[in-house]
Tab-separated table of C-alpha atoms in Angstrom:
chain	number	residue	atom	x	y	z
H	1	UNK	CA	14.448	194.926	175.003
H	2	UNK	CA	17.885	193.252	174.818
H	3	UNK	CA	16.661	190.927	172.033
H	4	UNK	CA	15.322	193.897	170.040
H	5	UNK	CA	18.635	195.734	170.362
H	6	UNK	CA	20.558	192.616	169.353
H	7	UNK	CA	18.255	192.137	166.357
H	8	UNK	CA	18.839	195.706	165.142
H	9	UNK	CA	22.604	195.243	165.256
H	10	UNK	CA	22.411	191.872	163.486
H	11	UNK	CA	20.295	193.453	160.719
H	12	UNK	CA	22.930	196.129	160.203
H	13	UNK	CA	25.677	193.512	160.041
H	14	UNK	CA	23.699	191.154	157.754
H	15	UNK	CA	23.043	193.913	155.248
H	16	UNK	CA	26.730	194.724	154.912
H	17	UNK	CA	28.382	193.596	151.640
H	18	UNK	CA	29.939	190.124	151.355
H	19	UNK	CA	33.487	189.409	152.490
H	20	UNK	CA	34.737	189.426	148.884
H	21	UNK	CA	33.116	192.769	148.220
H	22	UNK	CA	34.628	194.181	151.376
H	23	UNK	CA	38.094	192.897	150.441
H	24	UNK	CA	37.744	194.415	146.980
H	25	UNK	CA	36.943	197.799	148.488
H	26	UNK	CA	39.373	197.628	151.396
H	27	UNK	CA	42.521	198.512	149.459
H	28	UNK	CA	40.721	201.527	147.988
H	29	UNK	CA	39.471	202.615	151.401
H	30	UNK	CA	42.875	202.270	153.072
H	31	UNK	CA	44.629	204.178	150.282
H	32	UNK	CA	42.298	207.121	150.944
H	33	UNK	CA	42.603	206.976	154.737
H	34	UNK	CA	44.182	210.210	155.966
H	35	UNK	CA	46.972	209.497	158.457
H	36	UNK	CA	47.077	205.704	157.889
H	37	UNK	CA	50.700	205.673	156.699
H	38	UNK	CA	51.698	207.834	159.662
H	39	UNK	CA	49.842	205.397	161.925
H	40	UNK	CA	51.882	202.473	160.556
H	41	UNK	CA	55.113	204.457	160.867
H	42	UNK	CA	54.275	205.354	164.471
H	43	UNK	CA	53.811	201.735	165.597
H	44	UNK	CA	57.296	201.521	167.096
H	45	UNK	CA	57.326	205.062	168.499
H	46	UNK	CA	56.414	205.742	172.105
H	47	UNK	CA	56.180	209.237	173.563
H	48	UNK	CA	56.885	209.959	177.209
H	49	UNK	CA	54.113	211.378	179.388
H	50	UNK	CA	55.881	214.742	179.342
H	51	UNK	CA	56.177	214.695	175.554
H	52	UNK	CA	52.513	213.757	175.067
H	53	UNK	CA	51.380	216.461	177.487
H	54	UNK	CA	53.465	219.036	175.623
H	55	UNK	CA	51.986	217.859	172.307
H	56	UNK	CA	48.430	218.129	173.645
H	57	UNK	CA	49.068	221.648	174.912
H	58	UNK	CA	50.538	222.623	171.550
H	59	UNK	CA	47.398	221.431	169.778
H	60	UNK	CA	45.177	223.128	172.366
H	61	UNK	CA	46.935	226.481	172.029
H	62	UNK	CA	46.803	226.537	168.222
H	63	UNK	CA	43.782	224.537	167.065
H	64	UNK	CA	41.279	225.184	169.872
H	65	UNK	CA	41.314	229.028	169.642
H	66	UNK	CA	40.800	228.773	165.876
H	67	UNK	CA	37.786	226.528	166.380
H	68	UNK	CA	36.367	228.796	169.089
H	69	UNK	CA	36.727	232.073	167.180
H	70	UNK	CA	35.366	230.543	163.959
H	71	UNK	CA	32.274	229.233	165.742
H	72	UNK	CA	31.798	232.535	167.617
H	73	UNK	CA	31.885	234.569	164.399
H	74	UNK	CA	29.456	232.191	162.721
H	75	UNK	CA	27.043	232.529	165.635
H	76	UNK	CA	27.274	236.334	165.789
H	77	UNK	CA	26.836	236.709	162.034
H	78	UNK	CA	23.910	234.297	161.939
H	79	UNK	CA	22.138	236.043	164.823
H	80	UNK	CA	23.091	239.589	163.794
H	81	UNK	CA	19.404	240.280	163.078
H	82	UNK	CA	18.771	239.838	166.802
H	83	UNK	CA	20.928	242.918	167.480
H	84	UNK	CA	19.934	244.913	164.389
H	85	UNK	CA	16.328	244.488	165.496
H	86	UNK	CA	17.045	246.691	168.526
H	87	UNK	CA	18.004	249.608	166.264
H	88	UNK	CA	15.006	249.856	163.971
H	89	UNK	CA	15.889	247.216	161.378
H	90	UNK	CA	12.282	246.117	160.863
H	91	UNK	CA	11.151	249.709	160.413
H	92	UNK	CA	13.992	250.476	157.969
H	93	UNK	CA	12.938	247.599	155.707
H	94	UNK	CA	9.220	248.094	156.294
H	95	UNK	CA	8.722	244.539	157.555
H	96	UNK	CA	5.203	243.503	158.497
H	97	UNK	CA	3.501	240.522	160.120
H	98	UNK	CA	5.685	237.411	160.130
H	99	UNK	CA	8.235	238.742	157.633
H	100	UNK	CA	10.892	239.148	160.336
H	101	UNK	CA	10.224	235.553	161.439
H	102	UNK	CA	10.873	234.335	157.892
H	103	UNK	CA	13.979	236.485	157.655
H	104	UNK	CA	15.322	234.979	160.891
H	105	UNK	CA	14.499	231.443	159.789
H	106	UNK	CA	15.725	231.699	156.185
H	107	UNK	CA	19.382	231.250	157.135
H	108	UNK	CA	18.545	227.706	158.280
H	109	UNK	CA	16.855	226.867	154.986
H	110	UNK	CA	20.081	227.866	153.253
H	111	UNK	CA	22.042	225.894	155.858
H	112	UNK	CA	20.043	222.786	154.940
H	113	UNK	CA	20.775	223.067	151.225
H	114	UNK	CA	24.421	223.949	151.825
H	115	UNK	CA	25.444	221.295	154.321
H	116	UNK	CA	25.477	218.318	151.934
H	117	UNK	CA	27.795	219.894	149.329
H	118	UNK	CA	29.882	221.442	152.125
H	119	UNK	CA	30.165	218.055	153.848
H	120	UNK	CA	31.307	216.482	150.578
H	121	UNK	CA	33.881	219.233	150.048
H	122	UNK	CA	35.292	218.820	153.582
H	123	UNK	CA	35.694	215.079	153.002
H	124	UNK	CA	37.229	215.491	149.559
H	125	UNK	CA	39.522	218.511	150.015
H	126	UNK	CA	41.634	220.025	152.833
H	127	UNK	CA	39.108	221.026	155.482
H	128	UNK	CA	40.815	224.280	156.438
H	129	UNK	CA	40.697	225.522	152.817
H	130	UNK	CA	36.988	224.725	152.589
H	131	UNK	CA	36.375	226.474	155.921
H	132	UNK	CA	38.379	229.531	154.883
H	133	UNK	CA	36.437	230.006	151.649
H	134	UNK	CA	33.184	229.441	153.537
H	135	UNK	CA	34.124	232.078	156.128
H	136	UNK	CA	35.087	234.615	153.455
H	137	UNK	CA	31.834	234.148	151.541
H	138	UNK	CA	29.609	234.433	154.586
H	139	UNK	CA	31.557	237.524	155.707
H	140	UNK	CA	30.660	239.112	152.368
H	141	UNK	CA	26.991	238.215	152.837
H	142	UNK	CA	26.955	239.966	156.221
H	143	UNK	CA	28.360	243.103	154.579
H	144	UNK	CA	25.812	242.838	151.764
H	145	UNK	CA	23.001	242.909	154.349
H	146	UNK	CA	23.627	246.669	154.618
H	147	UNK	CA	22.613	247.047	150.959
H	148	UNK	CA	19.647	244.659	150.984
H	149	UNK	CA	16.971	247.293	151.588
H	150	UNK	CA	13.950	245.226	150.594
H	151	UNK	CA	12.381	242.201	152.214
H	152	UNK	CA	12.974	239.979	149.174
H	153	UNK	CA	16.597	241.125	148.864
H	154	UNK	CA	17.340	240.506	152.541
H	155	UNK	CA	15.628	237.113	152.316
H	156	UNK	CA	17.883	236.080	149.417
H	157	UNK	CA	21.031	237.246	151.213
H	158	UNK	CA	20.066	235.379	154.393
H	159	UNK	CA	19.467	232.200	152.377
H	160	UNK	CA	22.902	232.430	150.746
H	161	UNK	CA	24.466	233.203	154.139
H	162	UNK	CA	23.080	229.934	155.480
H	163	UNK	CA	24.417	227.983	152.498
H	164	UNK	CA	27.999	229.173	152.914
H	165	UNK	CA	27.946	228.886	156.728
H	166	UNK	CA	26.959	225.222	156.503
H	167	UNK	CA	30.560	224.006	156.481
H	168	UNK	CA	31.359	225.347	159.930
H	169	UNK	CA	29.734	223.500	162.842
H	170	UNK	CA	29.563	220.077	161.113
H	171	UNK	CA	33.139	220.585	159.908
H	172	UNK	CA	34.463	221.547	163.329
H	173	UNK	CA	32.622	218.582	164.880
H	174	UNK	CA	34.357	216.147	162.524
H	175	UNK	CA	37.714	217.917	162.854
H	176	UNK	CA	37.605	217.707	166.652
H	177	UNK	CA	37.842	213.935	166.228
H	178	UNK	CA	40.874	214.412	163.937
H	179	UNK	CA	42.859	216.055	166.748
H	180	UNK	CA	41.650	214.728	170.095
H	181	UNK	CA	41.208	211.429	171.910
H	182	UNK	CA	37.836	210.107	172.986
H	183	UNK	CA	38.485	211.237	176.552
H	184	UNK	CA	39.519	214.734	175.436
H	185	UNK	CA	36.771	215.364	172.861
H	186	UNK	CA	33.867	216.333	175.180
H	187	UNK	CA	35.745	219.064	177.075
H	188	UNK	CA	37.312	220.468	173.896
H	189	UNK	CA	33.973	220.407	172.126
H	190	UNK	CA	32.378	222.163	175.096
H	191	UNK	CA	35.158	224.771	175.004
H	192	UNK	CA	34.790	225.681	171.341
H	193	UNK	CA	31.002	225.441	171.479
H	194	UNK	CA	31.026	227.851	174.437
H	195	UNK	CA	31.864	230.377	171.729
H	196	UNK	CA	28.106	230.828	171.371
H	197	UNK	CA	28.113	232.342	174.840
H	198	UNK	CA	31.270	234.363	174.200
H	199	UNK	CA	29.857	235.513	170.868
H	200	UNK	CA	26.609	236.498	172.558
H	201	UNK	CA	28.481	238.547	175.162
H	202	UNK	CA	30.673	240.268	172.556
H	203	UNK	CA	27.614	240.925	170.388
H	204	UNK	CA	25.758	242.395	173.370
H	205	UNK	CA	28.580	244.790	174.173
H	206	UNK	CA	28.993	245.804	170.538
H	207	UNK	CA	25.279	246.619	170.603
H	208	UNK	CA	25.678	248.540	173.861
H	209	UNK	CA	28.423	250.636	172.300
H	210	UNK	CA	26.349	251.314	169.208
H	211	UNK	CA	23.315	252.194	171.348
H	212	UNK	CA	25.220	255.209	172.727
H	213	UNK	CA	25.456	256.745	169.236
H	214	UNK	CA	22.864	259.351	168.155
H	215	UNK	CA	19.721	258.014	166.495
H	216	UNK	CA	20.498	260.066	163.359
H	217	UNK	CA	24.075	258.698	163.129
H	218	UNK	CA	25.244	257.811	159.614
H	219	UNK	CA	25.537	254.991	158.677
H	220	UNK	CA	22.461	253.823	160.540
H	221	UNK	CA	23.092	252.006	163.780
H	222	UNK	CA	21.700	248.695	162.518
H	223	UNK	CA	24.061	248.941	159.524
H	224	UNK	CA	27.048	249.230	161.867
H	225	UNK	CA	26.215	245.793	163.287
H	226	UNK	CA	26.681	244.247	159.835
H	227	UNK	CA	29.747	246.332	158.918
H	228	UNK	CA	31.641	245.392	162.083
H	229	UNK	CA	30.796	241.687	162.062
H	230	UNK	CA	31.233	241.252	158.307
H	231	UNK	CA	34.610	242.985	158.244
H	232	UNK	CA	36.041	240.938	161.113
H	233	UNK	CA	34.770	237.709	159.530
H	234	UNK	CA	36.481	238.405	156.184
H	235	UNK	CA	39.766	239.093	157.990
H	236	UNK	CA	39.459	235.837	159.949
H	237	UNK	CA	39.099	233.843	156.702
H	238	UNK	CA	42.679	234.797	155.785
H	239	UNK	CA	43.963	233.575	159.180
H	240	UNK	CA	42.265	230.190	158.746
H	241	UNK	CA	43.626	229.752	155.203
H	242	UNK	CA	47.252	230.156	156.252
H	243	UNK	CA	47.394	228.815	159.808
H	244	UNK	CA	44.842	226.014	160.334
H	245	UNK	CA	45.838	222.424	159.458
H	246	UNK	CA	43.540	219.791	157.966
H	247	UNK	CA	44.716	216.945	160.230
H	248	UNK	CA	47.694	216.036	162.481
H	249	UNK	CA	49.371	214.166	159.614
H	250	UNK	CA	49.952	217.396	157.651
H	251	UNK	CA	50.166	220.027	160.408
H	252	UNK	CA	53.020	222.418	159.673
H	253	UNK	CA	53.211	223.592	163.287
H	254	UNK	CA	54.175	220.052	164.385
H	255	UNK	CA	57.522	218.320	163.836
H	256	UNK	CA	57.566	215.005	161.975
H	257	UNK	CA	57.791	213.054	165.243
H	258	UNK	CA	54.961	215.104	166.746
H	259	UNK	CA	52.777	214.354	163.718
H	260	UNK	CA	53.340	210.625	164.179
H	261	UNK	CA	52.554	210.825	167.885
H	262	UNK	CA	49.477	212.967	167.217
H	263	UNK	CA	48.147	210.394	164.736
H	264	UNK	CA	48.910	207.550	167.146
H	265	UNK	CA	47.007	209.409	169.878
H	266	UNK	CA	43.788	209.690	167.905
H	267	UNK	CA	44.077	206.148	166.529
H	268	UNK	CA	42.981	205.149	170.028
H	269	UNK	CA	39.545	206.605	169.222
H	270	UNK	CA	38.965	203.471	167.093
H	271	UNK	CA	37.072	205.543	164.497
H	272	UNK	CA	39.922	206.613	162.189
H	273	UNK	CA	40.686	210.197	161.162
H	274	UNK	CA	39.397	210.962	157.668
H	275	UNK	CA	38.864	209.030	154.446
H	276	UNK	CA	38.449	210.731	151.074
H	277	UNK	CA	36.763	207.625	149.585
H	278	UNK	CA	32.941	207.660	149.593
H	279	UNK	CA	31.815	204.277	150.956
H	280	UNK	CA	28.275	203.370	149.840
H	281	UNK	CA	27.893	200.506	152.321
H	282	UNK	CA	28.397	202.953	155.180
H	283	UNK	CA	25.539	205.102	153.882
H	284	UNK	CA	23.122	202.209	154.323
H	285	UNK	CA	24.406	201.533	157.844
H	286	UNK	CA	24.107	205.217	158.687
H	287	UNK	CA	20.432	205.477	157.758
H	288	UNK	CA	19.559	202.411	159.865
H	289	UNK	CA	21.692	203.369	162.860
H	290	UNK	CA	19.436	203.815	165.943
H	291	UNK	CA	21.920	206.359	167.322
H	292	UNK	CA	21.438	208.574	164.281
H	293	UNK	CA	17.648	208.313	164.536
H	294	UNK	CA	17.600	209.222	168.242
H	295	UNK	CA	20.021	212.107	167.681
H	296	UNK	CA	17.934	213.371	164.756
H	297	UNK	CA	14.765	213.514	166.862
H	298	UNK	CA	16.495	215.044	169.900
H	299	UNK	CA	18.282	217.736	167.889
H	300	UNK	CA	15.118	218.695	165.988
H	301	UNK	CA	13.161	218.967	169.246
H	302	UNK	CA	15.870	221.073	170.922
H	303	UNK	CA	16.481	223.266	167.863
H	304	UNK	CA	12.961	224.707	168.036
H	305	UNK	CA	13.680	226.377	171.419
H	306	UNK	CA	17.109	227.305	170.078
H	307	UNK	CA	15.482	229.172	167.189
H	308	UNK	CA	13.372	231.093	169.690
H	309	UNK	CA	16.325	232.064	171.902
H	310	UNK	CA	18.691	232.973	169.050
H	311	UNK	CA	16.238	235.154	167.135
H	312	UNK	CA	14.047	236.674	169.834
H	313	UNK	CA	16.013	236.739	173.109
H	314	UNK	CA	16.495	240.516	172.978
H	315	UNK	CA	12.826	241.104	172.153
H	316	UNK	CA	11.587	238.750	174.883
H	317	UNK	CA	13.793	240.419	177.519
H	318	UNK	CA	12.919	243.937	176.327
H	319	UNK	CA	9.201	243.160	176.491
H	320	UNK	CA	9.612	242.271	180.160
H	321	UNK	CA	9.954	246.031	180.655
H	322	UNK	CA	13.663	246.834	180.185
H	323	UNK	CA	15.377	249.545	178.106
H	324	UNK	CA	17.438	248.704	175.022
H	325	UNK	CA	20.773	249.165	176.829
H	326	UNK	CA	19.574	247.212	179.860
H	327	UNK	CA	18.295	244.446	177.573
H	328	UNK	CA	21.733	243.888	176.036
H	329	UNK	CA	23.288	243.757	179.512
H	330	UNK	CA	20.745	241.230	180.770
H	331	UNK	CA	21.068	239.065	177.660
H	332	UNK	CA	24.791	238.688	178.328
H	333	UNK	CA	23.992	237.013	181.673
H	334	UNK	CA	22.285	234.175	179.812
H	335	UNK	CA	25.311	233.908	177.529
H	336	UNK	CA	27.573	233.681	180.592
H	337	UNK	CA	25.403	230.877	182.002
H	338	UNK	CA	25.826	229.048	178.710
H	339	UNK	CA	29.616	229.298	178.988
H	340	UNK	CA	29.703	228.190	182.636
H	341	UNK	CA	27.356	225.247	182.044
H	342	UNK	CA	29.470	224.025	179.115
H	343	UNK	CA	32.679	224.212	181.145
H	344	UNK	CA	31.096	222.431	184.117
H	345	UNK	CA	29.642	219.760	181.843
H	346	UNK	CA	32.939	219.285	180.014
H	347	UNK	CA	34.943	218.964	183.237
H	348	UNK	CA	32.493	216.414	184.689
H	349	UNK	CA	32.618	214.327	181.508
H	350	UNK	CA	36.435	214.507	181.436
H	351	UNK	CA	36.841	213.287	185.015
H	352	UNK	CA	33.889	210.914	185.489
H	353	UNK	CA	33.966	207.886	183.147
H	354	UNK	CA	30.844	207.193	181.075
H	355	UNK	CA	29.045	210.300	182.320
H	356	UNK	CA	28.320	212.037	179.002
H	357	UNK	CA	24.656	211.251	178.578
H	358	UNK	CA	23.912	211.470	182.301
H	359	UNK	CA	25.455	214.959	182.333
H	360	UNK	CA	23.425	216.014	179.299
H	361	UNK	CA	20.276	214.611	180.912
H	362	UNK	CA	20.882	216.715	184.032
H	363	UNK	CA	21.285	219.829	181.850
H	364	UNK	CA	18.157	218.901	179.880
H	365	UNK	CA	16.146	218.624	183.107
H	366	UNK	CA	17.327	222.109	184.162
H	367	UNK	CA	16.123	223.478	180.808
H	368	UNK	CA	12.788	221.672	181.090
H	369	UNK	CA	12.126	223.037	184.586
H	370	UNK	CA	13.194	226.546	183.490
H	371	UNK	CA	10.849	226.404	180.492
H	372	UNK	CA	7.995	225.283	182.749
H	373	UNK	CA	8.666	228.251	185.054
H	374	UNK	CA	8.598	230.631	182.087
H	375	UNK	CA	5.300	229.146	180.976
H	376	UNK	CA	3.505	229.140	184.310
H	377	UNK	CA	5.011	231.834	186.547
H	378	UNK	CA	2.679	234.860	186.846
H	379	UNK	CA	3.317	237.803	184.535
H	380	UNK	CA	4.269	240.162	187.382
H	381	UNK	CA	7.120	237.844	188.476
H	382	UNK	CA	9.530	239.490	186.034
H	383	UNK	CA	12.782	238.408	187.659
H	384	UNK	CA	11.624	234.824	188.161
H	385	UNK	CA	10.773	234.573	184.470
H	386	UNK	CA	14.018	236.292	183.487
H	387	UNK	CA	16.170	233.904	185.564
H	388	UNK	CA	14.286	230.976	184.021
H	389	UNK	CA	15.009	232.383	180.557
H	390	UNK	CA	18.694	232.621	181.447
H	391	UNK	CA	18.776	228.982	182.586
H	392	UNK	CA	17.522	227.573	179.267
H	393	UNK	CA	20.986	228.406	177.922
H	394	UNK	CA	22.192	225.219	179.657
H	395	UNK	CA	20.674	223.371	176.679
H	396	UNK	CA	24.030	223.718	174.887
H	397	UNK	CA	25.424	220.929	177.077
H	398	UNK	CA	22.981	218.424	175.593
H	399	UNK	CA	23.634	219.575	172.026
H	400	UNK	CA	27.392	219.325	172.522
H	401	UNK	CA	27.043	215.772	173.857
H	402	UNK	CA	25.045	214.946	170.716
H	403	UNK	CA	27.962	216.163	168.615
H	404	UNK	CA	30.498	214.167	170.659
H	405	UNK	CA	28.404	211.053	170.071
H	406	UNK	CA	29.053	211.516	166.357
H	407	UNK	CA	32.789	212.138	166.706
H	408	UNK	CA	33.424	209.491	169.412
H	409	UNK	CA	30.854	206.739	168.911
H	410	UNK	CA	30.479	206.529	165.137
H	411	UNK	CA	33.231	204.886	163.093
H	412	UNK	CA	33.765	204.959	159.342
H	413	UNK	CA	34.218	208.420	157.836
H	414	UNK	CA	31.298	208.190	155.378
H	415	UNK	CA	29.017	206.894	158.142
H	416	UNK	CA	30.149	209.657	160.495
H	417	UNK	CA	29.729	212.339	157.829
H	418	UNK	CA	26.239	211.104	156.957
H	419	UNK	CA	25.194	211.082	160.621
H	420	UNK	CA	26.532	214.614	160.986
H	421	UNK	CA	24.592	215.742	157.902
H	422	UNK	CA	21.350	214.176	159.154
H	423	UNK	CA	21.740	215.657	162.629
H	424	UNK	CA	22.358	219.105	161.181
H	425	UNK	CA	19.360	218.661	158.894
H	426	UNK	CA	17.295	218.305	162.059
H	427	UNK	CA	19.121	221.313	163.501
H	428	UNK	CA	18.277	223.406	160.434
H	429	UNK	CA	14.583	222.639	160.328
H	430	UNK	CA	14.133	222.899	164.075
H	431	UNK	CA	15.715	226.343	164.017
H	432	UNK	CA	13.595	227.245	160.983
H	433	UNK	CA	10.414	226.326	162.850
H	434	UNK	CA	11.514	228.019	166.098
H	435	UNK	CA	10.829	231.674	165.193
H	436	UNK	CA	7.254	230.833	164.193
H	437	UNK	CA	6.253	229.724	167.693
H	438	UNK	CA	6.841	233.333	168.795
H	439	UNK	CA	3.617	235.338	168.518
H	440	UNK	CA	4.270	239.110	168.929
H	441	UNK	CA	0.678	239.636	170.079
H	442	UNK	CA	1.385	237.374	173.087
H	443	UNK	CA	4.012	239.778	174.531
H	444	UNK	CA	5.280	239.810	177.223
H	445	UNK	CA	4.201	236.258	178.221
H	446	UNK	CA	4.810	234.593	174.812
H	447	UNK	CA	2.779	231.540	175.830
H	448	UNK	CA	3.282	229.545	172.612
H	449	UNK	CA	7.052	230.135	172.692
H	450	UNK	CA	7.426	228.972	176.298
H	451	UNK	CA	5.305	225.870	175.626
H	452	UNK	CA	7.529	225.181	172.599
H	453	UNK	CA	10.578	225.330	174.856
H	454	UNK	CA	8.993	222.979	177.388
H	455	UNK	CA	7.949	220.344	174.836
H	456	UNK	CA	11.250	220.503	172.932
H	457	UNK	CA	13.430	220.009	175.999
H	458	UNK	CA	11.214	217.171	177.287
H	459	UNK	CA	11.557	215.235	174.013
H	460	UNK	CA	15.308	215.829	173.979
H	461	UNK	CA	15.636	214.417	177.510
H	462	UNK	CA	13.754	211.250	176.558
H	463	UNK	CA	15.884	210.700	173.439
H	464	UNK	CA	19.149	211.043	175.347
H	465	UNK	CA	18.000	208.501	177.934
H	466	UNK	CA	17.054	206.146	175.081
H	467	UNK	CA	20.483	206.630	173.500
H	468	UNK	CA	22.179	205.831	176.816
H	469	UNK	CA	20.181	202.614	177.197
H	470	UNK	CA	20.839	201.507	173.599
H	471	UNK	CA	24.629	201.929	173.752
H	472	UNK	CA	24.853	200.340	177.216
H	473	UNK	CA	22.969	197.259	175.991
H	474	UNK	CA	25.180	196.955	172.890
H	475	UNK	CA	28.339	197.106	175.036
H	476	UNK	CA	26.932	194.477	177.394
H	477	UNK	CA	25.941	192.190	174.523
H	478	UNK	CA	29.348	192.448	172.841
H	479	UNK	CA	31.184	191.653	176.069
H	480	UNK	CA	29.024	188.558	176.485
H	481	UNK	CA	29.405	187.412	172.873
H	482	UNK	CA	33.000	188.360	172.006
H	483	UNK	CA	34.676	188.710	175.378
H	484	UNK	CA	36.867	191.624	176.552
H	485	UNK	CA	37.772	194.338	174.062
H	486	UNK	CA	41.063	194.052	172.141
H	487	UNK	CA	41.964	197.761	171.942
H	488	UNK	CA	44.956	197.337	169.620
H	489	UNK	CA	42.874	195.423	167.088
H	490	UNK	CA	40.037	197.935	167.423
H	491	UNK	CA	42.406	200.848	166.758
H	492	UNK	CA	43.714	199.133	163.616
H	493	UNK	CA	40.165	198.520	162.368
H	494	UNK	CA	39.275	202.145	163.022
H	495	UNK	CA	42.260	203.430	161.047
H	496	UNK	CA	41.193	201.129	158.192
H	497	UNK	CA	37.833	202.976	158.153
H	498	UNK	CA	35.716	200.148	159.580
H	499	UNK	CA	32.378	201.085	161.133
H	500	UNK	CA	31.469	200.226	164.715
H	501	UNK	CA	29.120	197.557	163.319
H	502	UNK	CA	32.012	195.784	161.553
H	503	UNK	CA	34.525	196.258	164.368
H	504	UNK	CA	33.531	193.720	167.035
H	505	UNK	CA	36.081	195.157	169.471
H	506	UNK	CA	34.488	198.611	169.388
H	507	UNK	CA	32.828	199.743	172.622
H	508	UNK	CA	30.724	202.881	173.069
H	509	UNK	CA	31.627	205.579	175.566
H	510	UNK	CA	28.538	206.550	177.505
């Protein structure tokens, strides 16, 4: 096993360009490295513990809420069909057979086609401007859903919605690494990704409020879902345009000294901040990276259950025998479990060194057991099946750890961006497939859906254990071959946009 791992790393290194080619490209790469000049200027600056704590809190109080609200709005808008479905949306459009399944899934097809151009735009231009335009456009698509009164029209709008939303989660994943240290990234990523739970709760209570309106209310109740969410999203785009910063090196809410200290902080990640130069040699390394392959498989496997939960959670709970209002209340419990599990996971990872993949494995096992209970508990055990359905929301811990692997354990901005794009490709197609494992005729058991959850979470668990073993063996091999890590040299290499394969002093966090 160790020899195979060593061979894979040697192959990646051997296929890198020659030293002369690297030197020819290096000046170009460094000149495009965001924050590199600030890093050099900050070499002789040292912040006190009090000053660094104050700086971290300042970033937390400004950047983190923006990330959280942006992700929450994206989630609510993307899953707005889940709520509209409670108020006669399918009947209003005359949907039949699997048409609603396609409508739910179509946003992920658009997401797939949009993520590559969006990823390029985020790397080339100020990220907050790209995000703001993306948010504004998808807000408009949510509003347009009220006017798309045919299946084909709604399908087209959902596809475009996915395209313009594609900048968000991959962009926020990369930007988290711009602002936070390796130790801080998991908890912060768990915090802003918990927005899925917060968004689910807010969406449930918006639906509860709308459910109290008369059935003949004008506009129709399902239209109100789109009007409310679309309007808020368009307003939020303006906030992001004027108040979010692209990186610490150009943050207006920081003083010049704070910018230097903020850049110096994240230089310790050994992966750099951002580089606007597209590096072809990093593309090759990215496609051969075992970490990317394992993450691709795990995210695809987990995204299938995610597609089920996001698109059909209200229907699955309702078909257990609950009223519409009661369904929205009960769904919010699962969202709360998602929030709590992310916070617990983030705190464990923050305080226990090298516990990321072990924590995600524990969460994956909870999801696997819960899915098995849903599949095999008797039909009359309503509350047992409902509690099991709530517990599958712990799957967000594993997905968040997958994202932190990209931001913390992959160096070289082109390499990191490619890995992010490939992982979100898997995310798109897994979520696209997810709605089709739900067979309405199987209500209320939904046997194929529960089996899909069980298989998906089992594969995800195996991939995360494989990823843990791979990175542990690489660290062990490098310590044996090169000796102890030189952190200062590794930080310099990271800021010069070197990949982890080129930087011999790079060590993975597990």
